[in-house]
Short mmCIF file of C-alpha atoms in Angstrom, two decimals:
data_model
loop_
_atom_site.label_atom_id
_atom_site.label_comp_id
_atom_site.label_asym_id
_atom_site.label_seq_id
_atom_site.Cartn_x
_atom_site.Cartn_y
_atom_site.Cartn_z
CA UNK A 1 -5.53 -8.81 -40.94
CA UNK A 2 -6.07 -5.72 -43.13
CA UNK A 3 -6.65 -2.44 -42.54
CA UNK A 4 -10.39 -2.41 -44.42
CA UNK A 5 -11.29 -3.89 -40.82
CA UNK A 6 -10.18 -0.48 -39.46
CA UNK A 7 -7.73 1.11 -36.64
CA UNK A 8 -6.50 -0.75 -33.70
CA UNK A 9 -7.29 1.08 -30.31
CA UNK A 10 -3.89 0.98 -28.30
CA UNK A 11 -4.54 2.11 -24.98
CA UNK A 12 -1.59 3.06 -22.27
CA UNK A 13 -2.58 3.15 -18.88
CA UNK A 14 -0.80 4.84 -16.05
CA UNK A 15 -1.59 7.91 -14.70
CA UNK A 16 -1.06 11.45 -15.35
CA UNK A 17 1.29 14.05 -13.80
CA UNK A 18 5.39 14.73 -13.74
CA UNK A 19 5.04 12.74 -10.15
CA UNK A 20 3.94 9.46 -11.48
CA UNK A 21 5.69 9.56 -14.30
CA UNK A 22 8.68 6.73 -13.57
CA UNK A 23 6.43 4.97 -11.68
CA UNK A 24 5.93 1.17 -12.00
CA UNK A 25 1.94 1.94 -12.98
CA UNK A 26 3.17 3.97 -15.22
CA UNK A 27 4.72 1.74 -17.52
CA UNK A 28 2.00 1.66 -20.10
CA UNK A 29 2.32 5.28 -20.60
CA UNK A 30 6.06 4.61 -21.52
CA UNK A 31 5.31 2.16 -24.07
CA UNK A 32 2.47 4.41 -25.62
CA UNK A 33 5.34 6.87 -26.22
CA UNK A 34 7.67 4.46 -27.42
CA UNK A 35 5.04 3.50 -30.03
CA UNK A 36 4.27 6.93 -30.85
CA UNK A 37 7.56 7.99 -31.72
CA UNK A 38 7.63 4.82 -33.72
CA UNK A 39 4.91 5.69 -35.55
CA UNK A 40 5.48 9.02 -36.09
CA UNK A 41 2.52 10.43 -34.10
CA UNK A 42 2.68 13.25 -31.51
CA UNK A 43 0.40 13.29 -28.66
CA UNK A 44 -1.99 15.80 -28.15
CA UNK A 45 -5.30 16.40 -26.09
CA UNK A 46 -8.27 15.15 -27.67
CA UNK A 47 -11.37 17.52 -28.31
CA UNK A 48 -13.52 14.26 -27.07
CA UNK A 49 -12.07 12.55 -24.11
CA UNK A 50 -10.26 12.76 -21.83
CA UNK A 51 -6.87 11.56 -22.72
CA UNK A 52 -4.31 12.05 -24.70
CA UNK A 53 -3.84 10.65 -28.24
CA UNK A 54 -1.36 10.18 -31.02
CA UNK A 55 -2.09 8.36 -34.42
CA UNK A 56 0.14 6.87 -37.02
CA UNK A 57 -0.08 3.57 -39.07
CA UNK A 58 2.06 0.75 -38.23
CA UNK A 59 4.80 0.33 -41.27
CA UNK A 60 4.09 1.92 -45.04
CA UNK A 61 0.00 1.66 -45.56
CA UNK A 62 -0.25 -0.95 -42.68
CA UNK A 63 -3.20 -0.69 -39.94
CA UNK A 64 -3.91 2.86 -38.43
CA UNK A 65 -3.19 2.68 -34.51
CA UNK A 66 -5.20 5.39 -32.21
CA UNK A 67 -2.76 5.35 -29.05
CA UNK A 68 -4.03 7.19 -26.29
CA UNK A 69 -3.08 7.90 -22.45
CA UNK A 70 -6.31 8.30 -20.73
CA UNK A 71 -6.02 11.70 -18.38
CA UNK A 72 -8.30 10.75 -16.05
CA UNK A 73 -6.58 8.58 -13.02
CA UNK A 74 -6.17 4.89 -13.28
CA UNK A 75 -9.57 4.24 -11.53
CA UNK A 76 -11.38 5.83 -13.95
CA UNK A 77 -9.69 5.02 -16.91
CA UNK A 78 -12.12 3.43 -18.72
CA UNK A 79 -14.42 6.15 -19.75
CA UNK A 80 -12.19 7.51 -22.15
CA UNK A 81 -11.54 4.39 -23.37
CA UNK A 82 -14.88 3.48 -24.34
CA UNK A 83 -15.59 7.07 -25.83
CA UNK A 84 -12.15 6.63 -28.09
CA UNK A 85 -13.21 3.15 -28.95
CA UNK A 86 -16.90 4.48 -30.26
CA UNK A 87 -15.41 7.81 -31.79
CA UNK A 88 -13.13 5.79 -34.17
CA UNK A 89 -15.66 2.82 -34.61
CA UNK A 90 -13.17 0.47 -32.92
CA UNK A 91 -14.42 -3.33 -31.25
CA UNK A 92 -13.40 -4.52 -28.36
CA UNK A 93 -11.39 -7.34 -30.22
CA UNK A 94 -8.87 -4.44 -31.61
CA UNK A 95 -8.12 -2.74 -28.69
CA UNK A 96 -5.56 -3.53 -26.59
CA UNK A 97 -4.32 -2.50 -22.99
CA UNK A 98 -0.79 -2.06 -22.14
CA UNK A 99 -0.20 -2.41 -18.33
CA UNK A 100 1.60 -3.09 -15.46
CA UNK A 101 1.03 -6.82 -13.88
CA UNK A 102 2.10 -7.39 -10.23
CA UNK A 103 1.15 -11.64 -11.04
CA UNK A 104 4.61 -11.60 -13.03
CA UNK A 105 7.94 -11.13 -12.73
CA UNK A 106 9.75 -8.22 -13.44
CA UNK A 107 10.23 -7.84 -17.67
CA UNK A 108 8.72 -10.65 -18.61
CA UNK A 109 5.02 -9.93 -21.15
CA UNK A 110 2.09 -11.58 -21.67
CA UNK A 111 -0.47 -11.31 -23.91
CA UNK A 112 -3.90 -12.48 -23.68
CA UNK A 113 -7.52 -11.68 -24.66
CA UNK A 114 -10.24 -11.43 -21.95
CA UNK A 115 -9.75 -12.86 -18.66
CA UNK A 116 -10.12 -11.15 -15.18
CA UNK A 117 -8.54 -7.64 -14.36
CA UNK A 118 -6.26 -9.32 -11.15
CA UNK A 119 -7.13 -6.46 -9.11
CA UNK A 120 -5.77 -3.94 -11.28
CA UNK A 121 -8.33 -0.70 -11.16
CA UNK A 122 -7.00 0.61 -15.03
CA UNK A 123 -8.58 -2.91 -16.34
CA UNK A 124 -11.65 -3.24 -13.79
CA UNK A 125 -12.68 0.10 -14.96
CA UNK A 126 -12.25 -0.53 -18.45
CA UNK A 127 -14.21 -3.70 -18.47
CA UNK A 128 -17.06 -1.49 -16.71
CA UNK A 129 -16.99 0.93 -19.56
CA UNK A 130 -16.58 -1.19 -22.71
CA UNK A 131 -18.91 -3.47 -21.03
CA UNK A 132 -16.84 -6.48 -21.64
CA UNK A 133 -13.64 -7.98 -20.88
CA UNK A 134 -12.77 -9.27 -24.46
CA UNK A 135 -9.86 -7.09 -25.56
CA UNK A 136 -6.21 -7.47 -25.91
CA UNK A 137 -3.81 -7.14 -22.76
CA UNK A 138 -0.25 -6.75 -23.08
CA UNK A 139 0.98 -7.31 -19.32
CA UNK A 140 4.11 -5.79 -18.70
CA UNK A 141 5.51 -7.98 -15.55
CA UNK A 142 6.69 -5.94 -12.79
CA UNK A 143 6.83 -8.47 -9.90
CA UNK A 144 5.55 -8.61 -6.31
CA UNK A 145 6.58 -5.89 -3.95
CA UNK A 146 9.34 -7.17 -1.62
CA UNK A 147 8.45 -7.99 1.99
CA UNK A 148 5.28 -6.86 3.44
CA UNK A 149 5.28 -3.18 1.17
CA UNK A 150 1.88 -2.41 0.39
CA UNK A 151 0.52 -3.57 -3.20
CA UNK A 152 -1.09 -0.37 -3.57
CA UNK A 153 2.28 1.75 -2.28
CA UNK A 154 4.32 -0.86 -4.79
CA UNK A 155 3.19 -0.02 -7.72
CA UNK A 156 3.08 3.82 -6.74
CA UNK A 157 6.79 3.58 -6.47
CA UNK A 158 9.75 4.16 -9.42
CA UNK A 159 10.86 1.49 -10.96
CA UNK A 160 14.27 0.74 -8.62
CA UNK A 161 18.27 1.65 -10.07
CA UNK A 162 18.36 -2.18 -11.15
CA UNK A 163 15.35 -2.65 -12.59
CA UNK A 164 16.09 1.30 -14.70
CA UNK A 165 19.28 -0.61 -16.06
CA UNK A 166 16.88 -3.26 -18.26
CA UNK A 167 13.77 -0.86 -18.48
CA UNK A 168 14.84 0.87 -21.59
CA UNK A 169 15.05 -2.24 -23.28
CA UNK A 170 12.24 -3.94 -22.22
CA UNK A 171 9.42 -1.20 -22.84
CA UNK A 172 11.22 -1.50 -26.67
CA UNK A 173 10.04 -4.99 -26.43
CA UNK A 174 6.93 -4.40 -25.44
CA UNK A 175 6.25 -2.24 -28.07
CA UNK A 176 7.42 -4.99 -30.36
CA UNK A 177 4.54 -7.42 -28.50
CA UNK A 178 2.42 -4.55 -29.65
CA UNK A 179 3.10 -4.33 -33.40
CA UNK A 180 2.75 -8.05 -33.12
CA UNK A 181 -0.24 -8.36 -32.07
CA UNK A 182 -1.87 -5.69 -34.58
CA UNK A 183 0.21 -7.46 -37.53
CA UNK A 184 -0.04 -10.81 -36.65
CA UNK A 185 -2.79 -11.51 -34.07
CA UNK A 186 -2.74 -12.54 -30.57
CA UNK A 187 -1.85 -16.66 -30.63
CA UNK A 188 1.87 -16.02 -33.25
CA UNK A 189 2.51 -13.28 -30.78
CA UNK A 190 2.00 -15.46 -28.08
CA UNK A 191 3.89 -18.14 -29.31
CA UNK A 192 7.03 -15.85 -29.79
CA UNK A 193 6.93 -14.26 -26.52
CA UNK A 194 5.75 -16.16 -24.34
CA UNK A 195 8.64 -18.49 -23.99
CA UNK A 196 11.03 -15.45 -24.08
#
């Protein structure tokens, strides 16, 4: 893949506010930064949308990456999304979703391309907006909430003192599933991580 096909949309969803900030639905946020810093890009509010964005280009002359934290609420995250995706002329194909999935346990990432949204509102409403569900995830497991705690309240929650100890590490490996999948493509990426 070269970069005459043009940036890669790399979307972090969580959502806004010093409350929510260590939050297990946060975690895409904290990989967006991760991969901004990496990059060399510096988030900033975007005359457009809604959202935050940082840009930078993945290694010397490699593809451009638009990373962005939509400002808008999970629910509604979509809508800047979709305006980011048509203001830099990006397909759904090259944009990918970095998010929090209760259907895994904790640390472990997956990456796939379309599929259904598993109840998550962040990919529901992005579907809605791009008007398709063929773009990249990069599911970031965070497990089921213990006992009978509330989905909803779960994943509203900080990530707990044992799970902090590994966090660090594993939002660095994330962002490597990221790079991946820009350099190399969804099925390699796959094929390294999955069994990891």
């Amino acid at each position: 893949m070269t970069d005459e096909a043009g940036p890669w949309l790399v979307v972090g969803l969580g959502n806004p506010g010093r409350e929510y900030a260590g939050n297990r639905h946060n975690v895409g946020f904290m990989v967006a930064d991760l991969l901004a810093a990496r990059v060399g890009g510096k988030f900033g509010r975007h005359r457009r949308a809604v959202a935050e964005v940082a840009e930078g280009r993945l290694g010397f002359g490699g593809p451009k990456l638009v990373l962005t934290k939509p400002l808008t609420y999970m629910n509604l995250s979509g809508g800047p999304v979709a305006g980011l995706a048509q203001f830099h002329k990006v397909p759904p194909g090259r944009v990918i979703a970095i998010h929090d999935e209760l259907d895994i346990g904790y640390g472990q990432l997956r990456v796939k391309c379309g599929g259904g949204e598993g109840g998550h509102n962040g990919l529901r409403s992005m579907s809605k907006s791009l008007g398709t569900k063929e773009y990249v995830r990069v599911r970031f497991g965070i497990g089921r909430p213990p006992g009978r705690q509330d989905p909803a309240d779960y994943v509203l929650s900080d990530f707990s003192a044992a799970e902090r100890k590994e966090l660090e590490f594993l939002v660095d490996r994330a962002a490597d599933v990221v790079e991946s999948v820009v350099a190399r493509g969804v099925e390699p990426t796959q094929n390294q991580y999955h069994g990891a």
